[in-house]
PDB file of C-alpha atoms in Angstrom:
ATOM      1  CA  UNK A 195     -13.668  24.603 -11.723  1.00 96.00           C
ATOM      2  CA  UNK A 196     -11.235  21.507 -12.880  1.00 98.00           C
ATOM      3  CA  UNK A 197     -12.041  17.769 -11.718  1.00 98.00           C
ATOM      4  CA  UNK A 198      -9.860  14.952 -12.117  1.00 98.00           C
ATOM      5  CA  UNK A 199     -11.551  11.759 -12.455  1.00 98.00           C
ATOM      6  CA  UNK A 200      -9.808   8.644 -11.460  1.00 98.00           C
ATOM      7  CA  UNK A 201     -11.058   4.919 -12.075  1.00 98.00           C
ATOM      8  CA  UNK A 202      -9.123   1.909 -11.139  1.00 98.00           C
ATOM      9  CA  UNK A 203     -11.912  -1.377 -11.102  1.00 98.00           C
ATOM     10  CA  UNK A 204     -11.242  -3.912 -13.841  1.00 98.00           C
ATOM     11  CA  UNK A 205     -14.724  -4.902 -13.656  1.00 97.00           C
ATOM     12  CA  UNK A 206     -16.026  -3.284 -16.956  1.00 95.00           C
ATOM     13  CA  UNK A 207     -19.820  -2.276 -17.130  1.00 93.00           C
ATOM     14  CA  UNK A 208     -20.402  -4.345 -13.421  1.00 96.00           C
ATOM     15  CA  UNK A 209     -18.196  -1.565 -11.572  1.00 98.00           C
ATOM     16  CA  UNK A 210     -20.203   0.271  -9.182  1.00 98.00           C
ATOM     17  CA  UNK A 211     -17.031   2.497  -8.047  1.00 98.00           C
ATOM     18  CA  UNK A 212     -17.191   3.992 -11.850  1.00 98.00           C
ATOM     19  CA  UNK A 213     -20.868   4.630 -11.489  1.00 98.00           C
ATOM     20  CA  UNK A 214     -20.589   6.199  -8.614  1.00 98.00           C
ATOM     21  CA  UNK A 215     -17.432   8.328  -9.926  1.00 98.00           C
ATOM     22  CA  UNK A 216     -19.401   9.174 -13.324  1.00 98.00           C
ATOM     23  CA  UNK A 217     -22.748  10.152 -10.492  1.00 98.00           C
ATOM     24  CA  UNK A 218     -20.524  12.355  -8.842  1.00 98.00           C
ATOM     25  CA  UNK A 219     -18.668  14.311 -11.944  1.00 98.00           C
ATOM     26  CA  UNK A 220     -22.448  14.530 -12.626  1.00 98.00           C
ATOM     27  CA  UNK A 221     -23.554  16.423 -10.007  1.00 98.00           C
ATOM     28  CA  UNK A 222     -20.854  18.520 -10.212  1.00 98.00           C
ATOM     29  CA  UNK A 223     -21.230  19.564 -13.563  1.00 97.00           C
ATOM     30  CA  UNK A 224     -24.783  20.015 -13.318  1.00 97.00           C
ATOM     31  CA  UNK A 225     -23.805  22.566 -10.237  1.00 96.00           C
ATOM     32  CA  UNK A 226     -20.839  24.141 -12.339  1.00 96.00           C
ATOM     33  CA  UNK A 227     -21.737  23.329 -16.142  1.00 96.00           C
ATOM     34  CA  UNK A 228     -17.964  25.482 -16.770  1.00 97.00           C
ATOM     35  CA  UNK A 229     -16.529  22.837 -14.901  1.00 97.00           C
ATOM     36  CA  UNK A 230     -13.256  20.889 -17.006  1.00 98.00           C
ATOM     37  CA  UNK A 231     -13.408  17.392 -15.808  1.00 98.00           C
ATOM     38  CA  UNK A 232      -9.978  15.167 -16.609  1.00 98.00           C
ATOM     39  CA  UNK A 233     -10.588  11.450 -17.168  1.00 98.00           C
ATOM     40  CA  UNK A 234      -8.008   8.994 -16.541  1.00 98.00           C
ATOM     41  CA  UNK A 235      -8.836   5.203 -16.326  1.00 98.00           C
ATOM     42  CA  UNK A 236      -5.800   3.213 -14.832  1.00 98.00           C
ATOM     43  CA  UNK A 237      -7.235   0.026 -15.977  1.00 98.00           C
ATOM     44  CA  UNK A 238      -8.095   1.138 -20.181  1.00 98.00           C
ATOM     45  CA  UNK A 239      -4.484   3.334 -19.166  1.00 98.00           C
ATOM     46  CA  UNK A 240      -2.166   1.738 -16.649  1.00 98.00           C
ATOM     47  CA  UNK A 241       0.312   3.473 -15.181  1.00 98.00           C
ATOM     48  CA  UNK A 242       3.281   1.129 -14.923  1.00 96.00           C
ATOM     49  CA  UNK A 243       4.256   0.284 -11.054  1.00 95.00           C
ATOM     50  CA  UNK A 244       7.429   2.495 -10.196  1.00 95.00           C
ATOM     51  CA  UNK A 245      10.717   1.126 -10.696  1.00 97.00           C
ATOM     52  CA  UNK A 246      14.110   2.423 -10.501  1.00 97.00           C
ATOM     53  CA  UNK A 247      14.171   5.212 -12.579  1.00 98.00           C
ATOM     54  CA  UNK A 248      10.353   6.056 -11.884  1.00 97.00           C
ATOM     55  CA  UNK A 249      10.975   6.362  -8.173  1.00 97.00           C
ATOM     56  CA  UNK A 250      14.475   8.770  -8.869  1.00 97.00           C
ATOM     57  CA  UNK A 251      12.140  10.664 -11.612  1.00 97.00           C
ATOM     58  CA  UNK A 252       9.623  11.592  -9.093  1.00 95.00           C
ATOM     59  CA  UNK A 253      11.622  11.819  -6.359  1.00 94.00           C
ATOM     60  CA  UNK A 254      15.363  12.981  -7.119  1.00 94.00           C
ATOM     61  CA  UNK A 255      15.767  16.785  -8.315  1.00 93.00           C
ATOM     62  CA  UNK A 256      16.072  16.919 -12.295  1.00 94.00           C
ATOM     63  CA  UNK A 257      19.565  18.120 -12.357  1.00 96.00           C
ATOM     64  CA  UNK A 258      20.679  14.722 -11.010  1.00 97.00           C
ATOM     65  CA  UNK A 259      18.701  11.982 -13.104  1.00 97.00           C
ATOM     66  CA  UNK A 260      20.629   9.887 -14.857  1.00 97.00           C
ATOM     67  CA  UNK A 261      19.462   9.366 -18.570  1.00 98.00           C
ATOM     68  CA  UNK A 262      16.618   6.782 -17.754  1.00 98.00           C
ATOM     69  CA  UNK A 263      14.875   8.961 -15.473  1.00 97.00           C
ATOM     70  CA  UNK A 264      15.213  11.980 -17.700  1.00 98.00           C
ATOM     71  CA  UNK A 265      13.338   9.759 -20.215  1.00 98.00           C
ATOM     72  CA  UNK A 266      10.489   9.200 -17.842  1.00 98.00           C
ATOM     73  CA  UNK A 267      10.549  12.539 -15.953  1.00 97.00           C
ATOM     74  CA  UNK A 268       7.841  14.211 -18.419  1.00 97.00           C
ATOM     75  CA  UNK A 269       5.103  11.443 -18.229  1.00 96.00           C
ATOM     76  CA  UNK A 270       5.806  10.460 -14.060  1.00 96.00           C
ATOM     77  CA  UNK A 271       5.666  14.790 -13.742  1.00 96.00           C
ATOM     78  CA  UNK A 272       2.790  14.891 -16.028  1.00 97.00           C
ATOM     79  CA  UNK A 273       0.655  12.505 -13.418  1.00 98.00           C
ATOM     80  CA  UNK A 274       2.086  14.641 -10.253  1.00 97.00           C
ATOM     81  CA  UNK A 275       0.454  17.971 -11.912  1.00 97.00           C
ATOM     82  CA  UNK A 276      -2.800  17.035 -13.040  1.00 98.00           C
ATOM     83  CA  UNK A 277      -3.445  15.959  -9.763  1.00 98.00           C
ATOM     84  CA  UNK A 278      -1.928  19.458  -8.043  1.00 98.00           C
ATOM     85  CA  UNK A 279      -3.872  21.903 -11.240  1.00 98.00           C
ATOM     86  CA  UNK A 280      -7.460  19.830 -10.017  1.00 98.00           C
ATOM     87  CA  UNK A 281     -10.094  21.579  -7.640  1.00 98.00           C
ATOM     88  CA  UNK A 282     -11.860  17.887  -6.734  1.00 98.00           C
ATOM     89  CA  UNK A 283     -10.384  14.857  -7.245  1.00 98.00           C
ATOM     90  CA  UNK A 284     -12.877  12.001  -7.810  1.00 99.00           C
ATOM     91  CA  UNK A 285     -11.345   8.879  -7.029  1.00 98.00           C
ATOM     92  CA  UNK A 286     -13.109   5.225  -7.360  1.00 98.00           C
ATOM     93  CA  UNK A 287     -11.822   2.969  -5.080  1.00 98.00           C
ATOM     94  CA  UNK A 288     -13.454  -0.604  -5.016  1.00 98.00           C
ATOM     95  CA  UNK A 289     -11.914  -2.655  -2.366  1.00 97.00           C
ATOM     96  CA  UNK A 290     -10.041  -5.455  -3.786  1.00 96.00           C
ATOM     97  CA  UNK A 291      -8.728  -8.450  -1.358  1.00 95.00           C
ATOM     98  CA  UNK A 292      -9.239  -5.824   1.880  1.00 94.00           C
ATOM     99  CA  UNK A 293      -7.309  -2.984  -0.218  1.00 96.00           C
ATOM    100  CA  UNK A 294      -7.447  -1.013  -3.213  1.00 98.00           C
ATOM    101  CA  UNK A 295      -6.553  -2.335  -6.566  1.00 98.00           C
ATOM    102  CA  UNK A 296      -2.716  -2.154  -7.544  1.00 97.00           C
ATOM    103  CA  UNK A 297      -3.377   0.126 -10.613  1.00 98.00           C
ATOM    104  CA  UNK A 298      -4.941   2.883  -7.560  1.00 98.00           C
ATOM    105  CA  UNK A 299      -1.940   2.750  -5.685  1.00 98.00           C
ATOM    106  CA  UNK A 300       0.666   2.962  -8.493  1.00 98.00           C
ATOM    107  CA  UNK A 301      -0.959   6.465  -9.014  1.00 98.00           C
ATOM    108  CA  UNK A 302      -0.659   7.464  -5.657  1.00 98.00           C
ATOM    109  CA  UNK A 303       2.931   6.430  -5.169  1.00 97.00           C
ATOM    110  CA  UNK A 304       3.464   9.490  -7.827  1.00 97.00           C
ATOM    111  CA  UNK A 305       1.297  11.825  -5.675  1.00 98.00           C
ATOM    112  CA  UNK A 306       4.085  11.639  -2.405  1.00 96.00           C
ATOM    113  CA  UNK A 307       6.651  13.537  -4.083  1.00 96.00           C
ATOM    114  CA  UNK A 308       8.755  15.061  -0.797  1.00 95.00           C
ATOM    115  CA  UNK A 309       9.217  18.608  -0.916  1.00 95.00           C
ATOM    116  CA  UNK A 310       6.196  18.790  -3.247  1.00 96.00           C
ATOM    117  CA  UNK A 311       3.367  17.100  -1.647  1.00 98.00           C
ATOM    118  CA  UNK A 312       4.930  16.863   1.752  1.00 98.00           C
ATOM    119  CA  UNK A 313       8.068  17.376   4.068  1.00 97.00           C
ATOM    120  CA  UNK A 314       9.347  17.040   7.454  1.00 96.00           C
ATOM    121  CA  UNK A 315       9.136  19.818   9.933  1.00 94.00           C
ATOM    122  CA  UNK A 316      10.388  19.666  13.006  1.00 93.00           C
ATOM    123  CA  UNK A 317      10.646  15.766  12.919  1.00 90.00           C
ATOM    124  CA  UNK A 318       7.262  15.869  12.004  1.00 93.00           C
ATOM    125  CA  UNK A 319       5.631  15.098   8.550  1.00 94.00           C
ATOM    126  CA  UNK A 320       3.908  18.308   6.933  1.00 97.00           C
ATOM    127  CA  UNK A 321       1.512  18.033   3.918  1.00 98.00           C
ATOM    128  CA  UNK A 322       1.860  20.495   1.244  1.00 98.00           C
ATOM    129  CA  UNK A 323      -0.576  19.914  -1.199  1.00 98.00           C
ATOM    130  CA  UNK A 324      -3.628  21.441   0.318  1.00 97.00           C
ATOM    131  CA  UNK A 325      -6.063  23.308  -1.528  1.00 95.00           C
ATOM    132  CA  UNK A 326      -8.433  20.956  -3.276  1.00 98.00           C
ATOM    133  CA  UNK A 327     -11.400  18.452  -2.377  1.00 98.00           C
ATOM    134  CA  UNK A 328     -10.990  14.514  -2.498  1.00 98.00           C
ATOM    135  CA  UNK A 329     -14.087  12.316  -3.081  1.00 98.00           C
ATOM    136  CA  UNK A 330     -13.814   9.012  -2.839  1.00 98.00           C
ATOM    137  CA  UNK A 331     -16.330   6.648  -4.412  1.00 98.00           C
ATOM    138  CA  UNK A 332     -16.053   3.290  -2.489  1.00 98.00           C
ATOM    139  CA  UNK A 333     -17.344  -0.108  -3.920  1.00 97.00           C
ATOM    140  CA  UNK A 334     -17.479  -2.835  -1.319  1.00 96.00           C
ATOM    141  CA  UNK A 335     -18.618  -6.406  -1.445  1.00 95.00           C
ATOM    142  CA  UNK A 336     -19.385  -6.995   2.335  1.00 94.00           C
ATOM    143  CA  UNK A 337     -19.485  -4.534   5.093  1.00 90.00           C
ATOM    144  CA  UNK A 338     -16.694  -3.031   6.578  1.00 89.00           C
ATOM    145  CA  UNK A 339     -16.024  -0.532   8.912  1.00 81.00           C
ATOM    146  CA  UNK A 340     -13.345   1.380   8.256  1.00 77.00           C
ATOM    147  CA  UNK A 341     -10.185   1.175  10.352  1.00 78.00           C
ATOM    148  CA  UNK A 342     -11.342  -2.470  11.539  1.00 81.00           C
ATOM    149  CA  UNK A 343     -10.365  -6.166  10.968  1.00 82.00           C
ATOM    150  CA  UNK A 344      -9.437  -6.104   6.863  1.00 84.00           C
ATOM    151  CA  UNK A 345     -10.186  -2.806   6.305  1.00 92.00           C
ATOM    152  CA  UNK A 346      -6.802  -1.528   4.342  1.00 94.00           C
ATOM    153  CA  UNK A 347      -8.692   0.414   1.805  1.00 96.00           C
ATOM    154  CA  UNK A 348     -10.605   3.773   2.635  1.00 96.00           C
ATOM    155  CA  UNK A 349      -8.315   3.797   5.930  1.00 95.00           C
ATOM    156  CA  UNK A 350      -5.041   3.663   3.381  1.00 97.00           C
ATOM    157  CA  UNK A 351      -6.610   6.782   1.375  1.00 98.00           C
ATOM    158  CA  UNK A 352      -7.527   8.950   4.470  1.00 97.00           C
ATOM    159  CA  UNK A 353      -3.819   8.038   5.859  1.00 97.00           C
ATOM    160  CA  UNK A 354      -1.969   8.692   2.370  1.00 98.00           C
ATOM    161  CA  UNK A 355      -4.169  11.941   1.890  1.00 98.00           C
ATOM    162  CA  UNK A 356      -4.215  13.176   5.073  1.00 98.00           C
ATOM    163  CA  UNK A 357      -0.229  12.650   5.359  1.00 98.00           C
ATOM    164  CA  UNK A 358      -0.150  14.949   2.296  1.00 98.00           C
ATOM    165  CA  UNK A 359      -2.395  17.764   3.697  1.00 98.00           C
ATOM    166  CA  UNK A 360      -5.747  16.142   2.985  1.00 98.00           C
ATOM    167  CA  UNK A 361      -7.383  15.407   5.783  1.00 96.00           C
ATOM    168  CA  UNK A 362     -10.782  16.130   4.945  1.00 96.00           C
ATOM    169  CA  UNK A 363     -11.456  13.161   2.379  1.00 98.00           C
ATOM    170  CA  UNK A 364     -14.781  12.567   1.554  1.00 98.00           C
ATOM    171  CA  UNK A 365     -15.885   9.018   1.458  1.00 98.00           C
ATOM    172  CA  UNK A 366     -18.920   7.847  -0.778  1.00 98.00           C
ATOM    173  CA  UNK A 367     -19.930   4.353   0.437  1.00 97.00           C
ATOM    174  CA  UNK A 368     -21.670   1.254  -1.492  1.00 97.00           C
ATOM    175  CA  UNK A 369     -21.593  -1.721   0.965  1.00 95.00           C
ATOM    176  CA  UNK A 370     -23.156  -5.399   0.834  1.00 96.00           C
ATOM    177  CA  UNK A 371     -22.406  -5.387  -3.368  1.00 96.00           C
ATOM    178  CA  UNK A 372     -22.031  -8.754  -3.238  1.00 95.00           C
ATOM    179  CA  UNK A 373     -25.048  -9.378  -1.063  1.00 96.00           C
ATOM    180  CA  UNK A 374     -27.391  -9.992  -4.470  1.00 97.00           C
ATOM    181  CA  UNK A 375     -28.874  -7.420  -7.236  1.00 96.00           C
ATOM    182  CA  UNK A 376     -31.521  -6.082  -4.671  1.00 97.00           C
ATOM    183  CA  UNK A 377     -28.718  -5.261  -2.429  1.00 97.00           C
ATOM    184  CA  UNK A 378     -26.580  -3.932  -4.476  1.00 97.00           C
ATOM    185  CA  UNK A 379     -29.025  -1.820  -6.219  1.00 97.00           C
ATOM    186  CA  UNK A 380     -29.809  -0.117  -2.905  1.00 98.00           C
ATOM    187  CA  UNK A 381     -26.519   0.618  -2.060  1.00 97.00           C
ATOM    188  CA  UNK A 382     -25.813   2.666  -5.112  1.00 98.00           C
ATOM    189  CA  UNK A 383     -29.339   4.137  -4.350  1.00 98.00           C
ATOM    190  CA  UNK A 384     -27.725   5.613  -1.162  1.00 98.00           C
ATOM    191  CA  UNK A 385     -24.813   6.598  -2.240  1.00 98.00           C
ATOM    192  CA  UNK A 386     -26.708   8.438  -5.050  1.00 98.00           C
ATOM    193  CA  UNK A 387     -28.345  10.062  -2.525  1.00 98.00           C
ATOM    194  CA  UNK A 388     -25.431  10.929  -0.431  1.00 98.00           C
ATOM    195  CA  UNK A 389     -23.594  12.503  -4.056  1.00 98.00           C
ATOM    196  CA  UNK A 390     -26.239  14.728  -3.981  1.00 97.00           C
ATOM    197  CA  UNK A 391     -26.084  16.213  -0.647  1.00 97.00           C
ATOM    198  CA  UNK A 392     -22.256  17.177  -1.731  1.00 96.00           C
TER     199      UNK A 392
END
């Protein structure tokens, strides 16, 4: 089994989502010691935001690439292949300004590939990336209802993964982490209990 761990919080040792991604990896490693874990830290090693060359490299057939697209194609494709080769994808997703960190968006932008992770059939989108499990470690300073006012973090992730064929995303939430140390600690403890049930 292969696990892909994605971290995107820029708060270092204060990151709640990183605590939860580590706890989730530990949970699965305890049950499956043979598990291979690939870690991608989008803060320590950020992906560039997509530009003309990278968009072309991601979305156009290799035989149509110009020199700039060809130069970045291997690294762009590697991000996608890493995702597709994984059985479980654990995504650390803190809420930043009601949505996700831009580093995480840059990673997501490499997964939506026409003809690879989605297509259109009979006028409707069809996801092609099924067959893996996605677990999102969600950390939020306040309390939000998914899809409610000002909540564009979990909704975005649910909709994107559903679009590419992964509609059953599991969310492990730590909420109200900005309400003080005691509330934060309890939120993490509650999230750890949820992880133990995976």
